[in-house]
Every structure is written in C-alpha cells, then in structure tokens.
Short mmCIF file of C-alpha atoms in Angstrom, two decimals:
data_model
loop_
_atom_site.label_atom_id
_atom_site.label_comp_id
_atom_site.label_asym_id
_atom_site.label_seq_id
_atom_site.Cartn_x
_atom_site.Cartn_y
_atom_site.Cartn_z
CA UNK V 1 -16.29 3.54 -0.33
CA UNK V 2 -12.64 3.03 0.45
CA UNK V 3 -9.46 3.86 -1.37
CA UNK V 4 -5.86 4.96 -1.17
CA UNK V 5 -3.59 7.29 -3.09
CA UNK V 6 0.00 6.72 -4.15
CA UNK V 7 2.72 8.85 -5.66
CA UNK V 8 5.31 7.67 -8.15
CA UNK V 9 8.72 8.63 -6.77
CA UNK V 10 10.42 7.76 -10.04
CA UNK V 11 9.34 7.28 -13.64
CA UNK V 12 7.58 3.93 -14.07
CA UNK V 13 7.55 2.36 -17.57
CA UNK V 14 4.38 1.54 -19.50
CA UNK V 15 3.35 -2.09 -19.05
CA UNK V 16 4.53 -2.24 -15.43
CA UNK V 17 2.23 -4.30 -13.25
CA UNK V 18 1.84 -2.79 -9.78
CA UNK V 19 0.25 -5.17 -7.30
CA UNK V 20 -1.72 -4.26 -4.17
CA UNK V 21 -2.91 -6.55 -1.40
CA UNK V 22 -4.37 -6.58 2.08
CA UNK V 23 -3.05 -10.09 2.72
CA UNK V 24 -0.75 -10.72 5.66
CA UNK V 25 2.91 -11.43 4.90
CA UNK V 26 4.65 -14.29 6.71
CA UNK V 27 8.35 -13.39 6.69
CA UNK V 28 9.27 -16.78 8.17
CA UNK V 29 7.60 -18.71 5.34
CA UNK V 30 8.22 -16.02 2.70
CA UNK V 31 4.57 -16.18 1.69
CA UNK V 32 1.31 -14.26 1.77
CA UNK V 33 -1.33 -15.66 4.10
CA UNK V 34 -5.01 -15.00 4.78
CA UNK V 35 -7.45 -14.56 1.88
CA UNK V 36 -8.00 -10.84 1.35
CA UNK V 37 -8.11 -8.39 -1.52
CA UNK V 38 -5.39 -8.39 -4.18
CA UNK V 39 -5.33 -6.35 -7.38
CA UNK V 40 -3.04 -5.64 -10.33
CA UNK V 41 -2.72 -2.25 -12.03
CA UNK V 42 -1.15 -2.49 -15.50
CA UNK V 43 0.14 0.92 -16.63
CA UNK V 44 -0.95 1.90 -20.14
CA UNK V 45 1.72 4.62 -20.49
CA UNK V 46 4.81 5.75 -18.61
CA UNK V 47 3.94 7.15 -15.19
CA UNK V 48 6.07 10.23 -14.49
CA UNK V 49 7.72 10.80 -11.13
CA UNK V 50 5.50 12.99 -8.97
CA UNK V 51 2.23 11.65 -10.40
CA UNK V 52 -0.36 11.00 -7.72
CA UNK V 53 -2.99 8.36 -8.48
CA UNK V 54 -5.86 6.96 -6.48
CA UNK V 55 -7.09 3.40 -6.21
CA UNK V 56 -10.79 3.44 -5.37
CA UNK V 57 -12.45 0.46 -3.74
CA UNK V 58 -16.18 1.00 -4.33
CA UNK V 59 -17.03 -2.67 -3.72
CA UNK V 60 -15.54 -5.83 -2.24
CA UNK V 61 -14.21 -7.04 -5.60
CA UNK V 62 -14.31 -3.83 -7.66
CA UNK V 63 -11.46 -1.33 -7.94
CA UNK V 64 -10.85 1.71 -10.14
CA UNK V 65 -7.93 4.02 -10.79
CA UNK V 66 -7.99 7.84 -11.12
CA UNK V 67 -6.67 9.32 -13.32
CA UNK V 68 -7.03 6.60 -15.93
CA UNK V 69 -3.41 5.43 -16.11
CA UNK V 70 -4.12 1.81 -16.94
CA UNK V 71 -6.33 -1.16 -16.22
CA UNK V 72 -6.91 -2.53 -12.75
CA UNK V 73 -8.22 -5.98 -11.99
CA UNK V 74 -9.09 -7.51 -8.68
CA UNK V 75 -7.73 -11.04 -8.29
CA UNK V 76 -9.88 -13.83 -6.91
CA UNK V 77 -7.87 -14.20 -3.69
CA UNK V 78 -10.44 -12.49 -1.48
CA UNK V 79 -12.51 -9.41 -0.87
CA UNK V 80 -11.36 -5.85 -0.20
CA UNK V 81 -12.24 -4.12 3.05
CA UNK V 82 -9.56 -1.87 4.52
CA UNK V 83 -10.28 -1.81 8.25
CA UNK V 84 -9.06 1.18 10.25
CA UNK V 85 -8.99 -0.90 13.43
CA UNK V 86 -6.38 -3.28 12.10
CA UNK V 87 -5.34 -3.97 8.55
CA UNK V 88 -2.33 -3.68 6.28
CA UNK V 89 -1.70 -2.83 2.65
CA UNK V 90 1.32 -3.81 0.56
CA UNK V 91 2.43 -2.47 -2.83
CA UNK V 92 4.73 -4.80 -4.74
CA UNK V 93 5.98 -5.99 -8.12
CA UNK V 94 6.25 -9.54 -9.38
CA UNK V 95 4.57 -12.80 -8.60
CA UNK V 96 2.92 -13.57 -5.27
CA UNK V 97 5.46 -16.31 -4.60
CA UNK V 98 8.41 -13.94 -5.24
CA UNK V 99 7.27 -10.35 -4.58
CA UNK V 100 9.49 -7.28 -4.72
CA UNK V 101 7.98 -5.05 -2.05
CA UNK V 102 7.76 -1.30 -2.63
CA UNK V 103 5.89 -0.18 0.48
CA UNK V 104 3.70 -1.35 3.32
CA UNK V 105 1.16 0.47 5.47
CA UNK V 106 -0.69 -0.60 8.61
CA UNK V 107 -3.95 0.95 9.69
CA UNK V 108 -4.24 0.63 13.45
CA UNK V 109 -3.14 1.94 16.78
CA UNK V 110 -1.31 0.15 18.24
CA UNK V 111 0.48 -1.29 15.23
CA UNK V 112 -0.65 -4.52 13.59
CA UNK V 113 2.94 -5.48 12.75
CA UNK V 114 3.99 -8.67 14.50
CA UNK V 115 7.07 -10.89 14.70
CA UNK V 116 4.96 -14.02 15.22
CA UNK V 117 4.15 -15.82 11.96
CA UNK V 118 1.80 -18.11 13.87
CA UNK V 119 -0.54 -15.28 14.89
CA UNK V 120 -1.32 -13.82 11.46
CA UNK V 121 -4.92 -13.04 10.70
CA UNK V 122 -6.94 -10.49 8.73
CA UNK V 123 -5.69 -7.73 11.03
CA UNK V 124 -1.96 -8.43 11.45
CA UNK V 125 1.13 -9.03 9.33
CA UNK V 126 4.87 -9.44 9.56
CA UNK V 127 7.07 -6.77 7.96
CA UNK V 128 8.93 -8.01 4.87
CA UNK V 129 12.70 -7.86 5.47
CA UNK V 130 13.15 -5.61 2.41
CA UNK V 131 11.04 -2.85 4.01
CA UNK V 132 11.76 -0.79 7.11
CA UNK V 133 10.23 1.99 9.17
CA UNK V 134 13.58 3.77 9.31
CA UNK V 135 13.79 3.98 5.52
CA UNK V 136 10.18 5.13 5.26
CA UNK V 137 9.00 2.13 3.26
CA UNK V 138 6.81 0.83 6.10
CA UNK V 139 4.59 2.82 8.44
CA UNK V 140 1.56 2.72 10.73
CA UNK V 141 -1.36 5.14 10.66
CA UNK V 142 -4.01 5.36 13.37
CA UNK V 143 -6.57 7.71 11.79
CA UNK V 144 -9.23 7.41 9.14
CA UNK V 145 -9.44 9.49 5.96
CA UNK V 146 -5.82 10.59 5.93
CA UNK V 147 -4.50 13.25 3.54
CA UNK V 148 -0.81 14.03 3.10
CA UNK V 149 0.13 17.61 4.01
CA UNK V 150 3.93 17.26 4.06
CA UNK V 151 6.61 18.37 1.61
CA UNK V 152 5.80 17.87 -2.06
CA UNK V 153 8.79 19.68 -3.55
CA UNK V 154 12.35 20.59 -2.66
CA UNK V 155 13.46 17.36 -1.00
CA UNK V 156 16.04 16.68 -3.71
CA UNK V 157 16.19 12.89 -3.84
CA UNK V 158 13.66 10.08 -3.85
CA UNK V 159 14.98 8.68 -0.59
CA UNK V 160 14.55 12.10 1.06
CA UNK V 161 10.78 11.93 0.43
CA UNK V 162 10.28 8.54 2.07
CA UNK V 163 10.56 9.60 5.75
CA UNK V 164 8.10 12.53 5.41
CA UNK V 165 5.63 10.33 3.50
CA UNK V 166 5.83 7.69 6.24
CA UNK V 167 5.44 10.18 9.11
CA UNK V 168 1.87 10.25 10.44
CA UNK V 169 2.22 13.86 11.66
CA UNK V 170 2.44 14.87 7.96
CA UNK V 171 -1.20 13.87 7.48
CA UNK V 172 -4.50 15.37 8.46
CA UNK V 173 -7.54 13.25 9.22
CA UNK V 174 -11.23 13.89 8.81
CA UNK V 175 -14.64 12.34 9.13
CA UNK V 176 -15.19 12.19 5.36
CA UNK V 177 -13.08 10.91 2.50
CA UNK V 178 -10.81 13.46 0.82
#
C-alpha cells in the first residue's frame, strides 16, 4: 500500500475540494499530461491549521483519508502508483484546465523535474511557475517511507514552515511504512 500525509498550514473551509494527481505538468502548454492517478477530497467540515491527514492508496483506483475529514474519490484519468524511482505528486485547487497549485513533490534521485515539455512521461514533470523550491512549495525526495521529523511548533508564520517541510534532511526513512 502507498500513501502520503499532508498538513493544513491554514484553516481550510468545509466544502473545499483538494485535488491530488501524479500526472505530469507541462508548463509550456499549461496542461496536465500523461494518464495517471487523480483524486478529489471534499472536506466535510473546516480543517484547522496544524491538522495532519493521510491519503492512503490501497489500490490502483481506491483512496481513503484518515482521519475521516471528508469524501475522497479517484477520478477516471488513470491509476495510482507512486514510484520511488521517479514520480511526482501535485496538490491543487480548481479545475484541471485552470489549477491553483499548492505544492509539488518529486520522488527520485536525481530529480524528475525537467524544463523540456517534450520529454514528459510517467516519471517526469515540469515545475508549475507558481511553485518554487526556494519558497518550499516544491521539493524532491530520494528515499522511501519518509516521515517528517522537523519543527512542528514555534515557527511563527505559515511561510516559515515551508522551507523545513521541503527539506529532505528533516525526514527519516525506513523499510516499512510509518
């Protein structure tokens, strides 16, 4: 089984639809490419800042959320299968043809991020212009089964948490899922 955890860095209103996808982003064409997993989590109540939630991927088209903060549905765009040897994951709001990106993660060493829109496949993606490594909204991880061990309190502002969250040295890895 696969999965990933997220933390709300601000209060998120009930009814918000958070979208997740493994599809590659083509910054040149401003479009998602490659058929891979996409899902929508609709929050049933306000999600308070600091809440950590996990998206489990027990099957290629099945997802679940823990704790139960809403309903999650896998779209019919493709199957889920987060590959540690080259894959990406985006979190965004809005429609696929006009996404508002929140964060992006690549799983690979070296990075799967590319500047060539013609070379996109199931293991590479371009970085959306609204995200950046410097701001901590985009990052690359090279290990499997990562667990965040960095600062959880005392950073003061939302933007102060982004660089530690995006820094791979603030994670431990293991041979089993956490």
